[in-house]
């Protein structure tokens, strides 16, 4: 089974729809089966995370580096046919029907350049297959600058309430159109999503916590990008937890060990969800607010690979149906 995992990559495909779950499952199945309904070998969908308030879903597609492109493009093509950004409503920032296509290495035989090449091919393929789509590149795929996702999103105006598509110069494809919007495509070391809900409707409290923990603040958490968003009558501290090069900083590595892995022989690690939860709880507590829940979207890199190896060895394509009980 271990040899099965050596060339695996994950794509945590973010699409701008969650309220029509059947539609999102149709997009996921497009990654797994060709138009004749024949299953693609060596591809599995591990998880579908729907957030109706955000109206955003994350589909975890895992495949061999040689097959990931076709699986992801087929899902994107399906999503672009079904999701129209003219009618999209949700509290999470987004710019595209397919908002984000990140490719992460899971196996030791896959390097940064392999993933970058694949991401660039997916961006090109999307704009060719779906006329009117456009993309920007980030991370390893953004050659030579390798600008991070948050940096590129800021440049594109992604964080604005209503981004102005007319002012955007995409890296690939035409001027963005309202129907499809703009898609971020890139590659990096694994990024986990960890969302902590605090029991208040005061967005200002959420924003103060987000500011305190984000990486760009002195004393913030390495690799953590944060938004505070209204969510189901409370406030969610929504974190993108990027993997960082090197070993965990000694002052933050008490408690649960930081998940570690390597890419191209370089060590990487990321902040554990438990540390984010405890720091958010402490900061919220100082303002008299308790935490309600923590949700992980997807998995740690090790979990992702282990589950994919299991799913593929058992021939399970629609693994999200098997593992609803594990993570939701």
Coordinates of C-alpha atoms in Angstrom, one line a residue:
X1 CA 0.0 0.0 0.0
X2 CA 2.9 2.4 0.8
X3 CA 4.1 2.2 -2.9
X4 CA 0.6 3.3 -3.9
X5 CA 1.0 6.5 -2.0
X6 CA 4.4 7.6 -3.3
X7 CA 3.1 9.6 -6.2
X8 CA -0.2 10.9 -4.7
X9 CA -1.3 14.5 -4.7
X10 CA -4.4 16.2 -3.2
X11 CA -6.6 18.9 -4.7
X12 CA -8.9 20.6 -2.2
X13 CA -11.2 22.0 -4.8
X14 CA -13.3 25.1 -3.6
X15 CA -16.5 25.7 -5.4
X16 CA -19.0 28.5 -4.8
X17 CA -22.1 26.3 -4.0
X18 CA -23.2 24.4 -0.9
X19 CA -26.9 24.9 -0.6
X20 CA -27.6 22.4 -3.4
X21 CA -25.7 19.4 -2.1
X22 CA -26.7 17.2 -5.0
X23 CA -25.1 19.7 -7.4
X24 CA -21.8 19.5 -5.4
X25 CA -21.9 15.7 -5.5
X26 CA -22.4 15.9 -9.2
X27 CA -19.2 18.0 -9.4
X28 CA -17.3 15.5 -7.2
X29 CA -18.5 12.6 -9.3
X30 CA -17.2 14.3 -12.5
X31 CA -13.7 14.0 -11.0
X32 CA -14.2 10.2 -10.6
X33 CA -16.0 9.1 -13.8
X34 CA -15.7 10.0 -17.4
X35 CA -18.6 11.2 -19.5
X36 CA -19.5 7.5 -20.3
X37 CA -19.7 6.8 -16.5
X38 CA -16.5 4.8 -16.5
X39 CA -14.5 5.1 -13.4
X40 CA -11.1 6.8 -13.5
X41 CA -8.4 4.5 -12.2
X42 CA -6.5 5.6 -9.1
X43 CA -8.7 8.6 -8.2
X44 CA -10.8 9.0 -5.0
X45 CA -12.9 11.8 -3.4
X46 CA -12.2 11.6 0.3
X47 CA -14.4 14.4 1.6
X48 CA -17.0 16.9 0.7
X49 CA -17.4 19.8 3.1
X50 CA -20.5 21.9 2.5
X51 CA -21.0 25.2 4.3
X52 CA -24.5 26.6 3.5
X53 CA -23.9 30.0 5.2
X54 CA -20.7 30.5 3.2
X55 CA -22.4 28.8 0.2
X56 CA -19.0 27.2 -0.4
X57 CA -17.9 23.6 -0.6
X58 CA -14.5 21.9 -0.5
X59 CA -14.1 18.7 -2.4
X60 CA -11.0 16.7 -1.5
X61 CA -9.8 14.9 -4.6
X62 CA -6.7 12.6 -4.4
X63 CA -5.0 10.9 -7.3
X64 CA -1.6 10.0 -8.8
X65 CA 0.2 13.1 -10.0
X66 CA -0.3 11.7 -13.6
X67 CA -4.1 11.5 -13.3
X68 CA -4.9 14.5 -11.0
X69 CA -5.2 17.0 -13.9
X70 CA -7.9 15.2 -15.8
X71 CA -9.9 14.5 -12.7
X72 CA -9.8 18.1 -11.5
X73 CA -10.5 19.6 -15.0
X74 CA -13.5 17.4 -15.4
X75 CA -14.9 18.5 -12.0
X76 CA -14.2 22.2 -12.9
X77 CA -15.9 21.8 -16.2
X78 CA -19.0 20.4 -14.5
X79 CA -19.0 23.1 -11.8
X80 CA -18.7 25.9 -14.4
X81 CA -21.8 24.4 -16.2
X82 CA -23.8 24.3 -13.1
X83 CA -22.8 27.4 -11.0
X84 CA -23.6 30.9 -12.1
X85 CA -21.9 33.7 -10.2
X86 CA -24.7 36.1 -11.2
X87 CA -26.9 34.5 -8.6
X88 CA -24.3 33.5 -6.0
X89 CA -25.0 34.7 -2.4
X90 CA -22.8 33.8 0.6
X91 CA -20.9 35.5 3.4
X92 CA -17.5 34.0 2.5
X93 CA -15.4 36.1 0.1
X94 CA -15.2 34.4 -3.4
X95 CA -14.6 35.4 -7.0
X96 CA -15.1 32.3 -9.0
X97 CA -17.7 29.6 -9.6
X98 CA -14.6 27.4 -9.1
X99 CA -12.9 29.7 -6.6
X100 CA -9.7 27.8 -5.8
X101 CA -7.7 24.9 -7.2
X102 CA -4.8 24.1 -4.9
X103 CA -2.5 21.1 -5.6
X104 CA -0.6 19.6 -2.7
X105 CA 2.0 16.8 -2.7
X106 CA 1.3 13.8 -0.5
X107 CA 3.8 11.3 -1.7
X108 CA 7.6 11.4 -1.4
X109 CA 8.1 11.0 -5.1
X110 CA 6.2 14.2 -5.9
X111 CA 8.1 17.5 -5.7
X112 CA 7.2 21.2 -5.8
X113 CA 8.0 21.5 -9.6
X114 CA 5.7 18.5 -10.4
X115 CA 2.8 20.2 -8.6
X116 CA 3.6 23.6 -10.1
X117 CA 3.6 22.1 -13.6
X118 CA 0.3 20.3 -13.0
X119 CA -1.3 23.5 -11.6
X120 CA -0.2 25.6 -14.6
X121 CA -1.6 22.9 -17.0
X122 CA -4.9 22.8 -15.1
X123 CA -5.2 26.6 -15.3
X124 CA -4.5 26.5 -19.0
X125 CA -6.8 23.6 -19.6
X126 CA -9.7 25.3 -17.7
X127 CA -9.5 28.4 -19.8
X128 CA -9.4 26.3 -23.0
X129 CA -12.2 23.9 -22.1
X130 CA -14.6 26.5 -20.6
X131 CA -14.6 29.5 -22.8
X132 CA -14.8 32.7 -20.7
X133 CA -13.0 31.4 -17.6
X134 CA -9.8 33.0 -16.4
X135 CA -7.3 32.3 -13.7
X136 CA -4.5 33.7 -11.5
X137 CA -1.5 31.6 -10.3
X138 CA -0.1 31.3 -6.8
X139 CA 2.5 29.5 -4.8
X140 CA 4.9 27.2 -6.6
X141 CA 2.9 27.7 -9.8
X142 CA 3.5 31.5 -9.8
X143 CA 6.9 31.4 -11.5
X144 CA 9.3 33.1 -10.8
X145 CA 7.9 35.1 -7.8
X146 CA 6.0 32.3 -6.1
X147 CA 3.7 34.7 -4.4
X148 CA 1.4 33.1 -1.7
X149 CA -2.4 32.8 -2.1
X150 CA -3.2 35.5 0.4
X151 CA -0.9 37.9 -1.4
X152 CA -2.4 37.2 -4.8
X153 CA -6.0 37.3 -3.5
X154 CA -5.2 40.8 -2.1
X155 CA -3.9 41.9 -5.5
X156 CA -7.0 40.6 -7.2
X157 CA -9.4 42.3 -4.8
X158 CA -10.8 38.9 -3.6
X159 CA -11.3 40.2 0.0
X160 CA -13.6 43.1 -1.2
X161 CA -17.4 42.8 -0.7
X162 CA -18.0 43.2 -4.5
X163 CA -14.7 42.7 -6.4
X164 CA -14.5 44.7 -9.6
X165 CA -13.8 42.2 -12.4
X166 CA -13.0 44.9 -14.9
X167 CA -9.9 46.1 -13.1
X168 CA -8.4 42.6 -12.9
X169 CA -5.6 41.3 -15.1
X170 CA -5.7 37.5 -14.9
X171 CA -2.5 35.5 -15.5
X172 CA -4.3 33.1 -17.9
X173 CA -7.5 33.6 -19.9
X174 CA -9.7 36.7 -20.9
X175 CA -10.9 39.6 -18.7
X176 CA -13.0 37.8 -16.0
X177 CA -16.8 37.5 -16.8
X178 CA -19.4 37.7 -14.1
X179 CA -20.8 34.2 -14.8
X180 CA -17.5 32.3 -14.1
X181 CA -15.6 34.9 -12.2
X182 CA -11.9 34.3 -11.5
X183 CA -10.2 31.1 -10.3
X184 CA -7.1 30.8 -8.2
X185 CA -4.9 27.9 -9.3
X186 CA -1.6 27.0 -7.6
X187 CA 0.5 24.5 -5.7
X188 CA 2.2 24.6 -2.3
X189 CA 3.0 22.4 0.7
X190 CA -0.3 21.1 2.3
X191 CA -2.8 23.7 3.6
X192 CA -5.3 22.7 6.3
X193 CA -8.5 24.6 7.1
X194 CA -9.5 25.0 10.7
X195 CA -12.6 27.0 11.6
X196 CA -13.3 27.9 15.3
X197 CA -16.7 29.3 16.1
X198 CA -17.0 31.8 19.0
X199 CA -20.3 32.4 20.8
X200 CA -21.0 36.0 19.9
X201 CA -22.5 38.0 17.0
X202 CA -20.0 40.8 17.6
X203 CA -17.8 40.7 14.5
X204 CA -15.4 43.2 16.0
X205 CA -14.4 40.6 18.7
X206 CA -13.9 38.1 15.9
X207 CA -11.7 40.5 14.0
X208 CA -9.6 41.4 17.0
X209 CA -8.9 37.6 17.5
X210 CA -8.2 37.1 13.8
X211 CA -5.7 40.0 13.9
X212 CA -4.0 38.6 17.0
X213 CA -3.4 35.1 15.5
X214 CA -2.6 35.8 11.9
X215 CA 0.9 35.2 10.7
X216 CA 1.5 38.8 9.6
X217 CA 1.0 40.1 13.2
X218 CA 4.1 40.1 15.3
X219 CA 3.7 37.1 17.7
X220 CA 1.1 35.6 15.3
X221 CA 1.0 31.9 14.4
X222 CA 3.3 30.8 11.5
X223 CA 1.5 30.0 8.3
X224 CA -1.9 31.0 9.6
X225 CA -4.2 33.3 7.4
X226 CA -7.4 34.3 9.1
X227 CA -10.8 35.8 8.4
X228 CA -13.6 36.5 11.0
X229 CA -17.0 35.9 9.4
X230 CA -20.6 35.9 10.6
X231 CA -21.7 32.2 10.7
X232 CA -24.9 30.6 11.7
X233 CA -25.8 33.3 14.3
X234 CA -22.2 33.4 15.7
X235 CA -18.8 34.4 14.5
X236 CA -16.3 32.0 12.8
X237 CA -12.6 32.4 13.0
X238 CA -11.8 30.8 9.6
X239 CA -8.1 29.8 9.3
X240 CA -6.1 28.7 6.3
X241 CA -3.2 26.8 8.0
X242 CA -0.3 26.8 5.6
X243 CA 2.7 24.5 6.1
X244 CA 5.9 26.2 6.9
X245 CA 9.5 25.2 6.1
X246 CA 11.7 23.9 8.9
X247 CA 10.8 22.8 12.4
X248 CA 8.2 24.1 14.8
X249 CA 9.3 27.2 16.8
X250 CA 10.3 26.1 20.3
X251 CA 8.1 28.6 22.1
X252 CA 5.0 27.3 20.4
X253 CA 5.7 23.5 20.4
X254 CA 4.4 22.6 23.8
X255 CA 1.3 20.4 23.8
X256 CA 0.3 18.4 20.8
X257 CA 3.1 17.8 18.3
X258 CA 3.0 19.8 15.1
X259 CA 2.3 17.5 12.1
X260 CA 5.5 17.2 10.0
X261 CA 6.3 15.9 6.5
X262 CA 8.8 16.6 3.8
X263 CA 8.8 17.8 0.2
X264 CA 11.8 17.5 -2.0
X265 CA 13.7 16.4 1.1
X266 CA 12.9 19.7 2.9
X267 CA 11.1 19.5 6.3
X268 CA 7.7 21.2 6.7
X269 CA 5.3 21.4 9.6
X270 CA 2.1 23.1 10.4
X271 CA 0.3 24.5 13.5
X272 CA -1.9 21.8 15.0
X273 CA -5.7 22.6 15.1
X274 CA -5.7 22.1 18.9
X275 CA -3.2 25.0 19.3
X276 CA -5.4 27.3 17.2
X277 CA -8.5 26.3 19.2
X278 CA -6.8 26.9 22.6
X279 CA -5.4 30.3 21.6
X280 CA -8.8 31.4 20.2
X281 CA -10.5 30.2 23.3
X282 CA -8.1 32.1 25.5
X283 CA -8.4 35.4 23.5
X284 CA -12.2 35.1 23.3
X285 CA -12.4 34.3 27.0
X286 CA -10.6 37.6 27.9
X287 CA -13.5 39.3 26.2
X288 CA -16.1 37.2 28.1
X289 CA -16.9 35.0 25.0
X290 CA -16.7 31.2 24.9
X291 CA -16.0 29.0 21.9
X292 CA -18.7 26.8 20.4
X293 CA -17.0 24.4 18.1
X294 CA -13.9 23.6 15.9
X295 CA -14.4 22.2 12.4
X296 CA -11.5 20.8 10.3
X297 CA -12.1 21.0 6.6
X298 CA -10.4 18.0 5.2
X299 CA -7.4 16.4 7.0
X300 CA -3.8 16.7 8.1
X301 CA -1.4 15.7 5.3
X302 CA -0.7 12.3 7.0
X303 CA -4.4 11.5 7.4
X304 CA -5.1 12.6 3.8
X305 CA -2.5 10.2 2.4
X306 CA -3.4 7.3 4.7
X307 CA -7.1 7.5 3.9
X308 CA -6.3 7.9 0.2
X309 CA -4.1 4.8 0.3
X310 CA -6.9 2.9 2.0
X311 CA -9.6 4.1 -0.3
X312 CA -7.6 3.3 -3.5
X313 CA -6.4 -0.1 -2.2
X314 CA -10.1 -1.0 -1.6
X315 CA -11.2 0.5 -4.9
X316 CA -13.5 3.1 -3.1
X317 CA -14.0 6.1 -5.4
X318 CA -16.8 7.9 -3.4
X319 CA -15.0 7.6 -0.1
X320 CA -16.8 10.6 1.4
X321 CA -19.9 8.4 1.7
X322 CA -17.9 5.9 3.8
X323 CA -16.3 8.4 6.1
X324 CA -19.1 10.9 6.9
X325 CA -18.8 9.7 10.5
X326 CA -15.1 10.5 10.8
X327 CA -14.9 14.2 10.0
X328 CA -17.7 16.7 9.4

